[in-house]
Short mmCIF file of C-alpha atoms in Angstrom, two decimals:
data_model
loop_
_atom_site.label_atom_id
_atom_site.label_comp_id
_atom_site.label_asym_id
_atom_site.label_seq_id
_atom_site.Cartn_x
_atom_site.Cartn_y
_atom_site.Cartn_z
CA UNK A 1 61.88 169.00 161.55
CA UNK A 2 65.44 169.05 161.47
CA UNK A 3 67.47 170.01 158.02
CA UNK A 4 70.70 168.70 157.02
CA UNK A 5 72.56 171.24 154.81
CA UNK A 6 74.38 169.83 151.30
CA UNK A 7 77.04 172.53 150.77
CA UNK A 8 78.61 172.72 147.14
CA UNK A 9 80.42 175.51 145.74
CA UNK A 10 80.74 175.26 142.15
CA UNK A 11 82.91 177.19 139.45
CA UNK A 12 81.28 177.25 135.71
CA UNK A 13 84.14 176.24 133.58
CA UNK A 14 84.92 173.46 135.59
CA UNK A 15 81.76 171.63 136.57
CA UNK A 16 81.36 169.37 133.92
CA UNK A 17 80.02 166.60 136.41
CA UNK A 18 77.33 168.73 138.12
CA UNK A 19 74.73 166.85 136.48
CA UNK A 20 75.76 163.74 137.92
CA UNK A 21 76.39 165.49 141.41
CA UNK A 22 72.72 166.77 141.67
CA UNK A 23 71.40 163.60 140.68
CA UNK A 24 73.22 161.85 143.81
CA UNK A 25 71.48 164.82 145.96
CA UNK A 26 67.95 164.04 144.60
CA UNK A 27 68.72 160.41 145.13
CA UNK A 28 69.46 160.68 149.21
CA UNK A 29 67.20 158.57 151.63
CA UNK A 30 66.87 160.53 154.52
CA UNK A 31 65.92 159.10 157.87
CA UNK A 32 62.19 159.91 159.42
CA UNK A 33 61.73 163.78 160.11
CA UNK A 34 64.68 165.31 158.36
CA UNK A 35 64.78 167.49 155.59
CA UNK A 36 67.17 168.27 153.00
CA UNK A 37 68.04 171.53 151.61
CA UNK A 38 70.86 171.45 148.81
CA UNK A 39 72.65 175.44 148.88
CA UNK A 40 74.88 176.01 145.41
CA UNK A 41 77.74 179.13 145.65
CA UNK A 42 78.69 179.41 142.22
CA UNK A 43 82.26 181.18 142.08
CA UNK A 44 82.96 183.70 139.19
CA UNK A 45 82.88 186.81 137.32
CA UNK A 46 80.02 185.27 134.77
CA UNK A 47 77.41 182.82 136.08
CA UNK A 48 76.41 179.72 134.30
CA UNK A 49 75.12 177.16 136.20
CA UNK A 50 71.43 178.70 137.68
CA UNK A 51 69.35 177.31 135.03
CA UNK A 52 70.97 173.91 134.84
CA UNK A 53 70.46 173.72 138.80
CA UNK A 54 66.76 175.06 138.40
CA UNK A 55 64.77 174.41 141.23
CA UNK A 56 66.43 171.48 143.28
CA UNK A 57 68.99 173.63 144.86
CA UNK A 58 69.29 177.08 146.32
CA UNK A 59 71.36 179.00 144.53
CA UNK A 60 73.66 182.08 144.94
CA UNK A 61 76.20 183.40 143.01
CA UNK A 62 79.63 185.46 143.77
CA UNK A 63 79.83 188.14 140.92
CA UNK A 64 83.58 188.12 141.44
CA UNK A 65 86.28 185.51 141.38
CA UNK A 66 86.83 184.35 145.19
CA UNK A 67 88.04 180.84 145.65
CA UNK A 68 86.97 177.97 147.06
CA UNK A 69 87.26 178.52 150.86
CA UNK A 70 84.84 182.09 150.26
CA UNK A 71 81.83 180.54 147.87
CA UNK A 72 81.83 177.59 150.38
CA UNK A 73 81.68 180.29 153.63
CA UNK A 74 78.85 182.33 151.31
CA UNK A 75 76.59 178.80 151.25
CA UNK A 76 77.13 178.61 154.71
CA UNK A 77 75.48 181.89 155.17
CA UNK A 78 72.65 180.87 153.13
CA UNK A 79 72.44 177.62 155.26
CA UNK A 80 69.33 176.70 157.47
CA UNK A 81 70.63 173.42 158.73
CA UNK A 82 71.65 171.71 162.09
CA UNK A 83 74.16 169.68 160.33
CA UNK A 84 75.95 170.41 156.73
CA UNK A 85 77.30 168.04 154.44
CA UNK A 86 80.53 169.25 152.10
CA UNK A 87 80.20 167.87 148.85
CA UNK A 88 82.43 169.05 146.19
CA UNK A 89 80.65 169.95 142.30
CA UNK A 90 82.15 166.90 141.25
CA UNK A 91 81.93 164.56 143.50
CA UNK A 92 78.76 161.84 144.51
CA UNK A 93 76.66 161.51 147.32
CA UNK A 94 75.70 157.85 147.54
CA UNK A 95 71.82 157.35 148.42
CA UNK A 96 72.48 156.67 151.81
CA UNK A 97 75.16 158.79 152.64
CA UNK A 98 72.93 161.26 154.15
CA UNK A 99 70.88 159.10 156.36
CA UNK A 100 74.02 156.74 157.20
CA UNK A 101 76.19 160.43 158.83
CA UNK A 102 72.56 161.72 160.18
CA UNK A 103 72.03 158.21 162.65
CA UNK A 104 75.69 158.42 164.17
CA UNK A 105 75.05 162.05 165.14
CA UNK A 106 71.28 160.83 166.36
CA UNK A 107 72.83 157.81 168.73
CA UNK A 108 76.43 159.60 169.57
CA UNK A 109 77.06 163.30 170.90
CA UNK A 110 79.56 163.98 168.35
CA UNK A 111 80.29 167.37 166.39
CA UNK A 112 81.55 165.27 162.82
CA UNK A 113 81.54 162.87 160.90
CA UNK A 114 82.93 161.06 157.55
CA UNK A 115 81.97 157.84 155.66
CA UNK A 116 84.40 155.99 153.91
CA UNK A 117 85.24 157.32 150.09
CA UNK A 118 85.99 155.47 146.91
CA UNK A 119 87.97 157.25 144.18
CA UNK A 120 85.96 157.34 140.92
CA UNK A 121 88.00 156.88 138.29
CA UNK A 122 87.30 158.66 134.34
CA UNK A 123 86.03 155.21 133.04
CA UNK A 124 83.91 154.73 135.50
CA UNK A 125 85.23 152.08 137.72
CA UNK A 126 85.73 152.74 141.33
CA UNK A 127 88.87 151.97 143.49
CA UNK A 128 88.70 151.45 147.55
CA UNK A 129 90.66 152.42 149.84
CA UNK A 130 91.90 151.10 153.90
CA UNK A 131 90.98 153.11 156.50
CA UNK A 132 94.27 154.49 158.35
CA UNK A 133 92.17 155.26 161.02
CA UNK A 134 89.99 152.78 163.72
CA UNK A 135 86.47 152.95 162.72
CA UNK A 136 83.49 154.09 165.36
CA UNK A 137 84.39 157.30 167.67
CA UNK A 138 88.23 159.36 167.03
CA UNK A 139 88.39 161.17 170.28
CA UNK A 140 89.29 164.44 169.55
CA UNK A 141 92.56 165.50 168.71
CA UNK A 142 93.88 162.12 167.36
CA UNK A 143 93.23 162.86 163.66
CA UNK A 144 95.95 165.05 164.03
CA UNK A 145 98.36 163.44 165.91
CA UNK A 146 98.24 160.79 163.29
CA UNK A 147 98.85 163.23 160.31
CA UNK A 148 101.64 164.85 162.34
CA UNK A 149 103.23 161.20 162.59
CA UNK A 150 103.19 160.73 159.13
CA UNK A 151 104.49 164.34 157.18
CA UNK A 152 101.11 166.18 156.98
CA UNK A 153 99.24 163.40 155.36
CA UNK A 154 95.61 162.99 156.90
CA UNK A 155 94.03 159.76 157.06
CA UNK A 156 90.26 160.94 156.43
CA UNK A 157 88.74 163.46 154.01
CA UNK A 158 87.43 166.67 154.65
CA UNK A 159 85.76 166.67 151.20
CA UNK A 160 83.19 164.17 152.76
CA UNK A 161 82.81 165.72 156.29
CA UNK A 162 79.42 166.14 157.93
CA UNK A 163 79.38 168.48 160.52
CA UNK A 164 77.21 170.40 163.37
CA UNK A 165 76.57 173.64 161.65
CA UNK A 166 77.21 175.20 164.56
CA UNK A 167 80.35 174.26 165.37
CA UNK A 168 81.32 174.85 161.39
CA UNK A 169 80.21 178.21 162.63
CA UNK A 170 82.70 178.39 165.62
CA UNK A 171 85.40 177.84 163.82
CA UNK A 172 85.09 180.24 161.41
CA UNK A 173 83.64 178.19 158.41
CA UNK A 174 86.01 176.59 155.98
CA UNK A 175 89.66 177.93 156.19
CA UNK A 176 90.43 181.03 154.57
CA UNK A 177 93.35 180.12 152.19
CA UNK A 178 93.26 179.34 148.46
CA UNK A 179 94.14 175.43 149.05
CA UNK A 180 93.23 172.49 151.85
CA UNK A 181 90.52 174.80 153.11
CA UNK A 182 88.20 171.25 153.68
CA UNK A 183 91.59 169.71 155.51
CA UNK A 184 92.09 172.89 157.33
CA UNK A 185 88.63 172.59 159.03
CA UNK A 186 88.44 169.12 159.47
CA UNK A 187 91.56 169.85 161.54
CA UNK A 188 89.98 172.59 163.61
CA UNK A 189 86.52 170.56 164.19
CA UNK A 190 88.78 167.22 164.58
CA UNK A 191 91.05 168.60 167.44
CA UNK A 192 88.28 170.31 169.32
CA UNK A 193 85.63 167.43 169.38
CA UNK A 194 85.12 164.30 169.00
CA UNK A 195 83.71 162.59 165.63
CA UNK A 196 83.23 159.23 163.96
CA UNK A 197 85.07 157.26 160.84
CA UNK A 198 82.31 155.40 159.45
CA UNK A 199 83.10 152.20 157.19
CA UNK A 200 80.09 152.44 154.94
CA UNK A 201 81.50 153.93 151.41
CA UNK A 202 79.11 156.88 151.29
CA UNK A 203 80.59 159.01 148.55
CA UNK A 204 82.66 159.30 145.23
CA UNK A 205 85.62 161.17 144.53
CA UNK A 206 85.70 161.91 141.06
CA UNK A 207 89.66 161.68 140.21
CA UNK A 208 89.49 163.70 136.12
CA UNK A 209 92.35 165.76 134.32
CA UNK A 210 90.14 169.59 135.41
CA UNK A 211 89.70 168.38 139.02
CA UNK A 212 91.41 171.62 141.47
CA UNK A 213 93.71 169.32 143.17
CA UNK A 214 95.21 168.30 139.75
CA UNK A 215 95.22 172.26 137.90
CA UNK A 216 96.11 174.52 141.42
CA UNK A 217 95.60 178.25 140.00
CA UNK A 218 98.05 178.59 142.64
CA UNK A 219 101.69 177.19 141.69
CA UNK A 220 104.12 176.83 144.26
CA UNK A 221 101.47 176.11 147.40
CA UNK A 222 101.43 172.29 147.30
CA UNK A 223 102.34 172.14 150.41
CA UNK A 224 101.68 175.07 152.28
CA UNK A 225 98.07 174.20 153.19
CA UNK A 226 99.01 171.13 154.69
CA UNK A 227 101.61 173.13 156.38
CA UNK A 228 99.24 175.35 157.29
CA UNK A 229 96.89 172.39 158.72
CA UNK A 230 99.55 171.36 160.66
CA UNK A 231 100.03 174.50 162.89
CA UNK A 232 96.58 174.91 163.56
CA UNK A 233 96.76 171.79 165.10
CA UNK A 234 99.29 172.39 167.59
CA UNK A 235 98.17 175.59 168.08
CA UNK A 236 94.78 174.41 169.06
CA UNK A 237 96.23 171.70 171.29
CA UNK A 238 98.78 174.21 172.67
CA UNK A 239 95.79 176.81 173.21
CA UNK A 240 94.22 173.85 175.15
CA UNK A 241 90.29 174.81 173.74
CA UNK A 242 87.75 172.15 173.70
CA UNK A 243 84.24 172.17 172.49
CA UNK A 244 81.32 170.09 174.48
CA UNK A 245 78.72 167.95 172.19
CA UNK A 246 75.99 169.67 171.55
CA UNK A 247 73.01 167.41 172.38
CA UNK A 248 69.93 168.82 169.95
CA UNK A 249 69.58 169.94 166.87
CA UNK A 250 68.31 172.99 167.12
CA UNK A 251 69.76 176.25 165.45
CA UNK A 252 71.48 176.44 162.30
CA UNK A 253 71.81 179.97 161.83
CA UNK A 254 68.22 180.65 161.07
CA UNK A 255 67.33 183.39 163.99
CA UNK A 256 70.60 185.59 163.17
CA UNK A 257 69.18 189.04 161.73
CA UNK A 258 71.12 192.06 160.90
CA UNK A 259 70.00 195.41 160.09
CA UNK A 260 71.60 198.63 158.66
CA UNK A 261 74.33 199.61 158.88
CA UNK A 262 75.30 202.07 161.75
CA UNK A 263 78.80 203.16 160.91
CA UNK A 264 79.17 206.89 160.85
CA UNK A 265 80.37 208.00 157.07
CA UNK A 266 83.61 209.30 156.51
CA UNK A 267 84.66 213.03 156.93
CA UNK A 268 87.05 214.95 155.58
#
C-alpha cells in the first residue's frame, strides 16, 4: 500500500492554528490503497505541542532552535512515503487535496505537483486567486523562466507542493537557508522535471499578523531567498541536469539503515 507523507514543521509560540491544521489532515479522502501518515518537526529549545498532537501524527522534536528549512529536512527523515505533501502549521488541507495531487501522479509520470490555493483571511472569508500559469502539465524548467520574466516572483506555491519523495531526496530536501526554503525547492524539483498546476483549490493559506512571512526573525533578507531561487535556476539549466519520471511508487526512504559510527577518535 502506498503512503503519502503530510510534512509540517511547527514552532510552539507560533502555532496558534494547529488545531485547525490537524483537523484538515484527519479530514483527507484518500483514493483506494493509499495510506496517510502525518510526520510533525516541532522547532525549539522547549517543546509544546506533543500532547496537543497526541496520537494522529508522528512526532519529533528539535531540542534546539533550527529554522524552518532543518525541522522540515528532520520530518523528511522520519518520512515513510512515496510522495510528501508540505503543509505549513497554519495552513489547511482541504478534504480532497490529498486524493486530488495523488490521481495526477497515478495517470501522469510527473515528479510534482500543486493545487490551486485560496488565501484565508483572519475573519474567515477566503479570497481566490488566477493562475499565472496554464493548468495540466508545466514541462520542466518553465516555472522558472516565468519567475525570471517577472523580478523573482513565482507564479505557484511551494507551500502546497506534493512531491516524489524521492526526488525531494535528490535534491537535497528543502533548501538550506533561513527564508523561501519551499520556493527554493520547488525551483530545484520544477527545473529538473516535469509537474502539474492543478485548478482544484486544494488548500488554505492562512494570511494572520504571527504568520513567518509577515515577522522574518531575519531583517534585511526579503529578498535574498528569492535571489537565491533565482540562481539555482540558471545554474541548474546552465548545469544542463534532468531527472526521468519515476514510474512506481515504491521507496520512500524506508530500507536506508545506518549503523555506528566508524570514525577513528581524535588523537593528540
Amino acid at each position: 500500500m502506498p503512503t503519502v507523507s503530510v510534512i509540517t514543521a511547527a514552532y510552539g509560540p507560533s502555532a496558534h492554528h494547529l488545531a485547525e491544521t490537524a483537523r484538515g489532515v484527519r479530514a483527507q479522502q484518500l483514493p483506494p490503497g493509499w495510506s496517510l501518515e502525518w510526520v510533525v518537526q516541532e522547532d525549539g529549545e522547549r517543546p509544546v505541542l506533543a500532547d496537543a498532537l497526541g496520537a494522529q501524527a508522528e512526532y519529533g522534536h528539535n531540542g534546539t532552535r533550527l529554522g524552518i528549512a532543518a525541522t522540515r529536512n528532520l520530518a523528511l527523515a522520519r518520512a515513510t512515503g512515496a510522495l510528501v505533501q508540505n503543509l505549513d502549521h497554519d495552513d489547511v488541507l482541504l478534504p480532497h487535496a490529498l486524493a486530488t495531487l495523488i490521481r495526477r501522479f497515478e495517470e501522469h509520470p510527473i515528479h510534482w505537483a500543486v493545487g490551486a490555493a485560496d488565501d484565508l483571511l483572519e475573519d474567515g472569508a477566503r479570497r481566490s486567486w488566477d493562475s499565472a500559469m496554464p493548468f495540466g502539465l508545466l514541462p520542466a524548467g518553465d516555472v522558472n523562466r516565468w519567475a525570471e520574466r517577472h523580478g523573482g516572483n513565482w507564479p505557484v506555491h511551494g507551500g502546497g507542493l506534493m512531491v516524489r519523495a524521492d526526488t525531494l531526496r535528490a535534491i537535497g530536501g528543502w533548501t538550506g537557508i533561513p527564508v523561501d526554503d519551499d520556493l527554493a525547492a520547488l525551483v530545484a524539483v520544477s527545473e529538473l522535471t516535469d509537474g502539474w498546476n492543478d485548478p482544484t483549490v486544494t488548500w488554505l493559506y492562512r494570511k494572520h499578523p504571527a504568520q513567518t512571512t509577515r515577522n522574518s526573525h531575519y531583517p534585511g533578507l526579503e529578498d535574498t531567498g528569492r535571489r537565491i531561487a533565482l540562481q539555482r535556476a540558471k545554474a541548474l539549466r546552465n548545469a544542463g541536469l534532468a531527472l526521468t519520471a519515476a514510474p512506481s511508487f515504491d521507496g520512500g526512504g524506508t530500507d536506508v539503515r545506518v549503523g555506528p559510527n566508524i570514525k577513528p577518535a581524535p588523537t593528540g
